[in-house]
Short mmCIF file of C-alpha atoms in Angstrom, two decimals:
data_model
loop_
_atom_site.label_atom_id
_atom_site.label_comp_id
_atom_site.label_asym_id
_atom_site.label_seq_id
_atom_site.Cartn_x
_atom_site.Cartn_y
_atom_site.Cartn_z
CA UNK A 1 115.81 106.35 133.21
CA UNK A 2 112.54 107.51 135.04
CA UNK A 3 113.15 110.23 137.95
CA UNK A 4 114.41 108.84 141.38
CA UNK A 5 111.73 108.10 143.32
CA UNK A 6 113.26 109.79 146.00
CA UNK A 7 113.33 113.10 144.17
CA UNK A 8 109.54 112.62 142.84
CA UNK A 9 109.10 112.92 146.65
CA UNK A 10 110.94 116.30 147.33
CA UNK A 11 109.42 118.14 144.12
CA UNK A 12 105.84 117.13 144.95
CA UNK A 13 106.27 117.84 148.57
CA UNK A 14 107.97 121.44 147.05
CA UNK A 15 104.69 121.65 144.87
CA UNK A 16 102.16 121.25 147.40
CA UNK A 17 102.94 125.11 148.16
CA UNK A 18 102.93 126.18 144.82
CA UNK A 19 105.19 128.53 142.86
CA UNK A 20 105.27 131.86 143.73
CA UNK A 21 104.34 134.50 141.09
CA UNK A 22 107.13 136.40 139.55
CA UNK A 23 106.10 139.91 141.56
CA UNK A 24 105.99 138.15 144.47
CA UNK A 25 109.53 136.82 145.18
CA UNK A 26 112.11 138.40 147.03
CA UNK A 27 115.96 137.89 147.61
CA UNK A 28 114.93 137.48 151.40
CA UNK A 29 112.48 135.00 151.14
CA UNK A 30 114.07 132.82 148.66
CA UNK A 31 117.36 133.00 150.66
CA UNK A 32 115.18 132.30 153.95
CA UNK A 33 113.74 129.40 151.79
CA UNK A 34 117.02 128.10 150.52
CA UNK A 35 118.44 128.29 154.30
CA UNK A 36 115.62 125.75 155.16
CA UNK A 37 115.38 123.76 152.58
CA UNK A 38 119.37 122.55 153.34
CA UNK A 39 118.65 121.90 156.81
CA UNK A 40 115.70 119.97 155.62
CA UNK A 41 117.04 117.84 153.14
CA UNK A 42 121.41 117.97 154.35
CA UNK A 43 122.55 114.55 155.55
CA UNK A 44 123.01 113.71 159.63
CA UNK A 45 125.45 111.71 158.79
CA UNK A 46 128.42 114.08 157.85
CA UNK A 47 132.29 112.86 157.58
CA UNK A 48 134.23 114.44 160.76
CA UNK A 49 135.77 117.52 159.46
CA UNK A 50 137.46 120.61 160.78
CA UNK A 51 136.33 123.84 160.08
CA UNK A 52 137.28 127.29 160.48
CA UNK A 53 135.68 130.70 159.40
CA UNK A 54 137.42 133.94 158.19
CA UNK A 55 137.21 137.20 157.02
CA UNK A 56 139.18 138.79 154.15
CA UNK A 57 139.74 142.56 153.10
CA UNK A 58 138.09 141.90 150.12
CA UNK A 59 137.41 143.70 146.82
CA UNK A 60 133.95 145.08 148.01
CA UNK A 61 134.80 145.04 151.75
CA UNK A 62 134.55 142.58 154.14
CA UNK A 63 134.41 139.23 152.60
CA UNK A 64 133.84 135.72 154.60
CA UNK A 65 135.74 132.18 153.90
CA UNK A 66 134.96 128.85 155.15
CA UNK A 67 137.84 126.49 155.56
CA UNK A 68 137.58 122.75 155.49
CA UNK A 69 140.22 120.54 156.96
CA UNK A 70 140.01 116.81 156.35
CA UNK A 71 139.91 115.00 159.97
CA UNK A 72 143.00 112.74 158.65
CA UNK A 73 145.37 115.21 157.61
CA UNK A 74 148.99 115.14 158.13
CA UNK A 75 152.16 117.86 158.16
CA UNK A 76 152.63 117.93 154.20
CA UNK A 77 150.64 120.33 152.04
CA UNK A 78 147.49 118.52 151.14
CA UNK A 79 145.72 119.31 148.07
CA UNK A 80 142.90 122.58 147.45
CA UNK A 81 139.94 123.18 145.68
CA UNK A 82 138.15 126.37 146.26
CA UNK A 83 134.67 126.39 146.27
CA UNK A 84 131.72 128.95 145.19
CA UNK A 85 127.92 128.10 145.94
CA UNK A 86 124.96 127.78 143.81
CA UNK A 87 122.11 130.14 143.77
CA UNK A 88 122.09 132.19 140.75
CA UNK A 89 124.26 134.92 142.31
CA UNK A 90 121.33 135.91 144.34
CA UNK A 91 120.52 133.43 147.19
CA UNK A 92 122.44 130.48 149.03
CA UNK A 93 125.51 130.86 150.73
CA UNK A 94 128.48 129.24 152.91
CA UNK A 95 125.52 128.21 155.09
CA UNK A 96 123.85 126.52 152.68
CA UNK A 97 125.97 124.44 151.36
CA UNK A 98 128.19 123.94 154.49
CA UNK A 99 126.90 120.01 154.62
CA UNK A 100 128.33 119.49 150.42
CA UNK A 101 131.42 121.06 151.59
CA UNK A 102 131.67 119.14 154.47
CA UNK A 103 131.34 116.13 151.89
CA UNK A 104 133.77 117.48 149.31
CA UNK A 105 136.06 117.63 152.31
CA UNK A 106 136.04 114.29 153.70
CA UNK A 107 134.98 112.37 150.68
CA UNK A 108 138.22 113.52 148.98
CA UNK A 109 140.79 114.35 151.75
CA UNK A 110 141.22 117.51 150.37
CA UNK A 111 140.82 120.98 152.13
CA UNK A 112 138.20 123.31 150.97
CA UNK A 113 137.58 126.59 150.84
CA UNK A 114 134.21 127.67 150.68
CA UNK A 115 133.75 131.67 149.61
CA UNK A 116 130.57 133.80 150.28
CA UNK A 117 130.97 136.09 147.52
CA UNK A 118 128.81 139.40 147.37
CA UNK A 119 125.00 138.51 146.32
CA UNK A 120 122.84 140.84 144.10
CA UNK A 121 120.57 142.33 143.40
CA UNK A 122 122.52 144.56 146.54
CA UNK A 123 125.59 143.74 144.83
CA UNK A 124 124.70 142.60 141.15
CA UNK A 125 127.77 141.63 138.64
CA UNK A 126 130.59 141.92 138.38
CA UNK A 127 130.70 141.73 142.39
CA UNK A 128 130.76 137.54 142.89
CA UNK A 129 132.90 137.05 140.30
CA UNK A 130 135.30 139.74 141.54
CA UNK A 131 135.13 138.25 145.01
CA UNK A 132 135.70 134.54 143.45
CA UNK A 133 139.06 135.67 141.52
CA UNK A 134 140.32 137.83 144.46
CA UNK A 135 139.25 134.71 146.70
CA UNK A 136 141.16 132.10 144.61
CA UNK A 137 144.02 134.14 144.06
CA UNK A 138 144.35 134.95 147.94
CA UNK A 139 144.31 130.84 148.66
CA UNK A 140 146.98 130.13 146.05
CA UNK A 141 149.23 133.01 147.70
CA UNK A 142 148.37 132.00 151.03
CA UNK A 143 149.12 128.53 150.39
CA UNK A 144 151.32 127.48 152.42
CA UNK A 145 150.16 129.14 155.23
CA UNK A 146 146.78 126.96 154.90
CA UNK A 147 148.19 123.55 154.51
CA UNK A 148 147.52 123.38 150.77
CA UNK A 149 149.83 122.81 147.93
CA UNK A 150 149.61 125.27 145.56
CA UNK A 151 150.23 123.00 142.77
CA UNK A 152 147.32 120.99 143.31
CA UNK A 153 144.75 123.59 143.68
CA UNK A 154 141.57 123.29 142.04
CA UNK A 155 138.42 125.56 142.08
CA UNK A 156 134.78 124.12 141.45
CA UNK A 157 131.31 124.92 142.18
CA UNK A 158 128.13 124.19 141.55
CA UNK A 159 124.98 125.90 139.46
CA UNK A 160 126.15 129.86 139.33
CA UNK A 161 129.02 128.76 141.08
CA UNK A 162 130.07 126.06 138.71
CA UNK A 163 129.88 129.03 136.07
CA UNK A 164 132.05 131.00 138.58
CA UNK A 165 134.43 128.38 138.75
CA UNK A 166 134.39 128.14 134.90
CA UNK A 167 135.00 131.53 134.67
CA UNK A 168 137.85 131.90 136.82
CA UNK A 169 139.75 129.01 135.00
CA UNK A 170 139.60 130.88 132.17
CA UNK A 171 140.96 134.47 134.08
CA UNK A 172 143.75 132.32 135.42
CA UNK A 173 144.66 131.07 131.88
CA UNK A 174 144.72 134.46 130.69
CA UNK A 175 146.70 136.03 133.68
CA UNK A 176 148.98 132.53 134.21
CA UNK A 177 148.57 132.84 137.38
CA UNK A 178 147.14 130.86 139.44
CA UNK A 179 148.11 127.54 137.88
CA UNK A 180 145.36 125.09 138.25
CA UNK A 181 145.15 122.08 138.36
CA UNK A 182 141.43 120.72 137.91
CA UNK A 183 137.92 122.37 138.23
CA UNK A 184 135.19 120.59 139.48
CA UNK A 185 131.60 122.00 137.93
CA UNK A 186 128.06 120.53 139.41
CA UNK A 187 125.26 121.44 136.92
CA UNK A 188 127.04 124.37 135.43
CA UNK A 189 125.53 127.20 133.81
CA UNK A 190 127.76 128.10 130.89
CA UNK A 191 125.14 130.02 128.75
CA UNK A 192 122.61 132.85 130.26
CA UNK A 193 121.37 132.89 126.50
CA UNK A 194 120.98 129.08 126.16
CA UNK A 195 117.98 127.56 124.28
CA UNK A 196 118.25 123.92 125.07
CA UNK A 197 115.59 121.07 124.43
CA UNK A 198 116.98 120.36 128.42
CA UNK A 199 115.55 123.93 129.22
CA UNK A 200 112.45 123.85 127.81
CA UNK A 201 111.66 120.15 128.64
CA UNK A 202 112.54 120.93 132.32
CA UNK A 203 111.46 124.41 132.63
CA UNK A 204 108.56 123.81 135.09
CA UNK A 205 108.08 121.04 137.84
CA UNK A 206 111.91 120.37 138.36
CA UNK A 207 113.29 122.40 141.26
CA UNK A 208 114.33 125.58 139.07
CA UNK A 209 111.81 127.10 137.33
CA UNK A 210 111.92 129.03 133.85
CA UNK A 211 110.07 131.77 136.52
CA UNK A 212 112.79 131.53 139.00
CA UNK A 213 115.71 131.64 136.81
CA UNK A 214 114.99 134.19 134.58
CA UNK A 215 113.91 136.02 137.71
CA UNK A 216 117.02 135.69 139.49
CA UNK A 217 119.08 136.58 135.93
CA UNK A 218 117.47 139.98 136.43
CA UNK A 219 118.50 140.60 139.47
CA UNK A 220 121.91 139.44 139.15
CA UNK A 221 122.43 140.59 135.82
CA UNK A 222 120.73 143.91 135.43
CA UNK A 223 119.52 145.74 132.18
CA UNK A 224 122.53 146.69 130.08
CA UNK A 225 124.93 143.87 130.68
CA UNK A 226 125.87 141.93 127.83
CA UNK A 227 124.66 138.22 129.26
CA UNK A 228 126.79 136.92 126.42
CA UNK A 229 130.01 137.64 127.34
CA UNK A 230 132.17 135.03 128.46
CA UNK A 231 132.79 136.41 131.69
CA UNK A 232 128.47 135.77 132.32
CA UNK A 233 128.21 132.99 129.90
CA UNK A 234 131.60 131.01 129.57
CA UNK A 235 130.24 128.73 126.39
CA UNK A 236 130.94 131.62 124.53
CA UNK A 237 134.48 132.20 125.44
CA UNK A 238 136.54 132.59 122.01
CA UNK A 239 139.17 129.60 122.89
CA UNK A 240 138.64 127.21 125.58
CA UNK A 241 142.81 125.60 125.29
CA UNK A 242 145.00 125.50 128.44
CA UNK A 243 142.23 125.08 130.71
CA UNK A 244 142.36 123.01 133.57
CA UNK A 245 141.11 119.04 133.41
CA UNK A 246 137.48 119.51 134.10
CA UNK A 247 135.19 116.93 136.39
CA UNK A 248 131.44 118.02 134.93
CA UNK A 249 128.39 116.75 136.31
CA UNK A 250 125.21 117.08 135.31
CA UNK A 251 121.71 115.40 136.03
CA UNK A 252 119.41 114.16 133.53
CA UNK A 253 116.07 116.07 134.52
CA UNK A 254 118.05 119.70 134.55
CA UNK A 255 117.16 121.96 132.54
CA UNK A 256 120.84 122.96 132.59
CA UNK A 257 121.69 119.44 131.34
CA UNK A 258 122.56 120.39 127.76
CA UNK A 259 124.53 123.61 128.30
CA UNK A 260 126.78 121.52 130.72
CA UNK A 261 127.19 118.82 128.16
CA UNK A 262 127.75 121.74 125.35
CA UNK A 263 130.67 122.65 127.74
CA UNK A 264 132.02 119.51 128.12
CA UNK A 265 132.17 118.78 124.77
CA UNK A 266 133.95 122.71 124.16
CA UNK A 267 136.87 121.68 126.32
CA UNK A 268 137.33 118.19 124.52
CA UNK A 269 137.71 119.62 121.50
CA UNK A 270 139.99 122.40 123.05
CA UNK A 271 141.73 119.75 123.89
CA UNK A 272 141.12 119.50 127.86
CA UNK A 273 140.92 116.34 129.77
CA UNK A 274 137.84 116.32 130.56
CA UNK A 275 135.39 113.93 132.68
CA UNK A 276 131.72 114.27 131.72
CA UNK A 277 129.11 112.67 133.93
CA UNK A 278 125.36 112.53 133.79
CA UNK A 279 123.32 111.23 136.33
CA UNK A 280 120.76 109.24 135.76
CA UNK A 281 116.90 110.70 137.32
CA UNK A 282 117.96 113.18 138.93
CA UNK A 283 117.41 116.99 139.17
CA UNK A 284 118.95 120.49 139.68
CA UNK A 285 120.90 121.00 143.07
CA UNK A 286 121.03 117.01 143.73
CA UNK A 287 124.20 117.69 145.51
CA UNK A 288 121.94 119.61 148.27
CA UNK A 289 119.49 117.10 148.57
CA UNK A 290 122.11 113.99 149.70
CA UNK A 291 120.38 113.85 152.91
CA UNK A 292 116.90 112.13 150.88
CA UNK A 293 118.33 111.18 147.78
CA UNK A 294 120.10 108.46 148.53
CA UNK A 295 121.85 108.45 144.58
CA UNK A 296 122.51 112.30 145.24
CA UNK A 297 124.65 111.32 148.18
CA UNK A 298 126.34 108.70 146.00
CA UNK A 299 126.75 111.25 143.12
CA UNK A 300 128.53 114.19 145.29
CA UNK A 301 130.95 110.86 146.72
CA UNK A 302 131.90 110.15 142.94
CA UNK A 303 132.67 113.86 142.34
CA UNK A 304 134.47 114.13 145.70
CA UNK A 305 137.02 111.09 144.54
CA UNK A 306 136.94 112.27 141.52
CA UNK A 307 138.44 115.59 142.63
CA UNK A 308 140.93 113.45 145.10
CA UNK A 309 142.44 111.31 141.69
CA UNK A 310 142.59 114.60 139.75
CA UNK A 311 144.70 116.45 142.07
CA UNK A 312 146.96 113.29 143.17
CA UNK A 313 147.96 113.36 139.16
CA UNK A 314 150.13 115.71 138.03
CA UNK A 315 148.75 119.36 136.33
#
């Protein structure tokens, strides 16, 4: 299928300012960028939700939480997902993606919790996915006490996040504890090491740049870090069994396409239910472009009652 029409718009509008050079980007700037870009492109028309910000005692300090209540929600313990942005591990945050969470939320009727985990380079890994697992273990204890129902919690996330989310499925296996019960993963990146035809056929012109990736990889994952371990780069995990049913979307014009596919088909063969979706002409971060992208806006509704059918079935 050709790319939307719709997105053609955004990326040459994006183009028209051109690319910065590699020397000349900066976490502020791109995080500035990424801040404007949402309120740009975000939907005005938003489902009713309630929301609520909070602060943890994290593992690095003080660390914020965004909680999503669906408007129709009644006294039983609804079902969970907790959420972790996009961006690399560098930029984007609960702001950012407050309108897809606000989506997630309402689409599915299920409460959200959206976590702004430690960014580098000030705080490069292991710091987000130390906040993530802290975060996700703190909802499931805290369960009750936030309306959810601890067994049907479910973690996603999208980009970096999604490999967040990936990641913590697999600590939870490992540890038993949390049990859950889906994870939802929006153009994942399961592979800092990947070499995909998706990669190098998409690597300029299509939102995220070969520049701006492996730029933001540097930052987030400084010299000396093994990008291959599982923990970075969960592909290569040794044994993907017992992991949660897993929604994955990708889009066809992402150069992160084949790595989520790859993943996909690494849980099926584990064994895990798993729910693979491509979407036809569209491009990294869809999800935070529903506002002009009329299909993105359908896409993030599928996932959302996706998520809702997951977590009304039992684990």
């Amino acid at each position: 299928m050709p790319l939307d029409r719709h997105a053609r718009r955004i990326l040459d509008m994006l183009a028209t300012g051109g690319e910065a050079a590699r020397d000349q980007l900066s976490p502020g700037k791109v995080r500035l960028a990424m801040l404007e870009l949402a309120r740009a492109l975000d939907p005005r028309d938003l489902p009713t939700v309630a929301v609520e910000d909070r602060k943890l005692a994290g593992p690095g300090g003080e660390l914020a939480i965004r909680l999503y209540t669906p408007a129709e929600v009644d006294a039983r313990p609804a079902p969970g997902m907790v959420y972790f942005h996009g961006g690399v591990g560098v930029f984007c945050s609960v702001e950012t993606h407050d309108a897809l969470c606000r989506m997630l939320c309402g689409d599915s009727g299920t409460r959200v919790i959206s976590v702004d985990y430690r960014l580098a380079p000030e705080h490069p890994y292991p710091a987000a996915l130390e906040d993530s697992w802290f975060a996700t273990r703190w909802v499931a204890e805290n369960a009750a006490h936030l309306g959810i129902d601890r067994t049907r919690l479910a973690v996603g996330g999208d980009s970096a996040g999604a490999t967040l989310a990936a990641v913590v499925c697999q600590l939870a296996r490992e540890s038993r504890n949390p049990l859950l019960a889906a994870q939802l993963l929006l153009c994942p990146v399961t592979d800092l090491c990947a070499t995909t035809a998706s990669r190098a056929a998409f690597s300029e012109g299509y939102f995220l740049s070969r520049t701006m990736l492996d730029w933001a990889v540097d930052q987030y994952c400084p010299a000396g870090i093994d990008r291959s371990d599982a923990h970075l780069s969960p592909l290569r995990a040794a044994d993907f069994t017992g992991l949660p049913r897993a929604y994955i979307h990708t889009a066809e014009f992402d150069p992160m396409r084949d790595e989520g596919a790859a993943y996909a088909q690494a849980l099926e063969q584990a064994g895990v239910e798993v729910h693979y979706t491509c979407h036809a002409g569209l491009i990294h971060h869809y999800y935070g472009m529903a506002g002009a992208i009329p299909a993105a806006r359908s896409a993030v509704r599928e996932a959302a009652l996706s998520l809702r059918c997951a977590l009304d079935r039992p684990a």
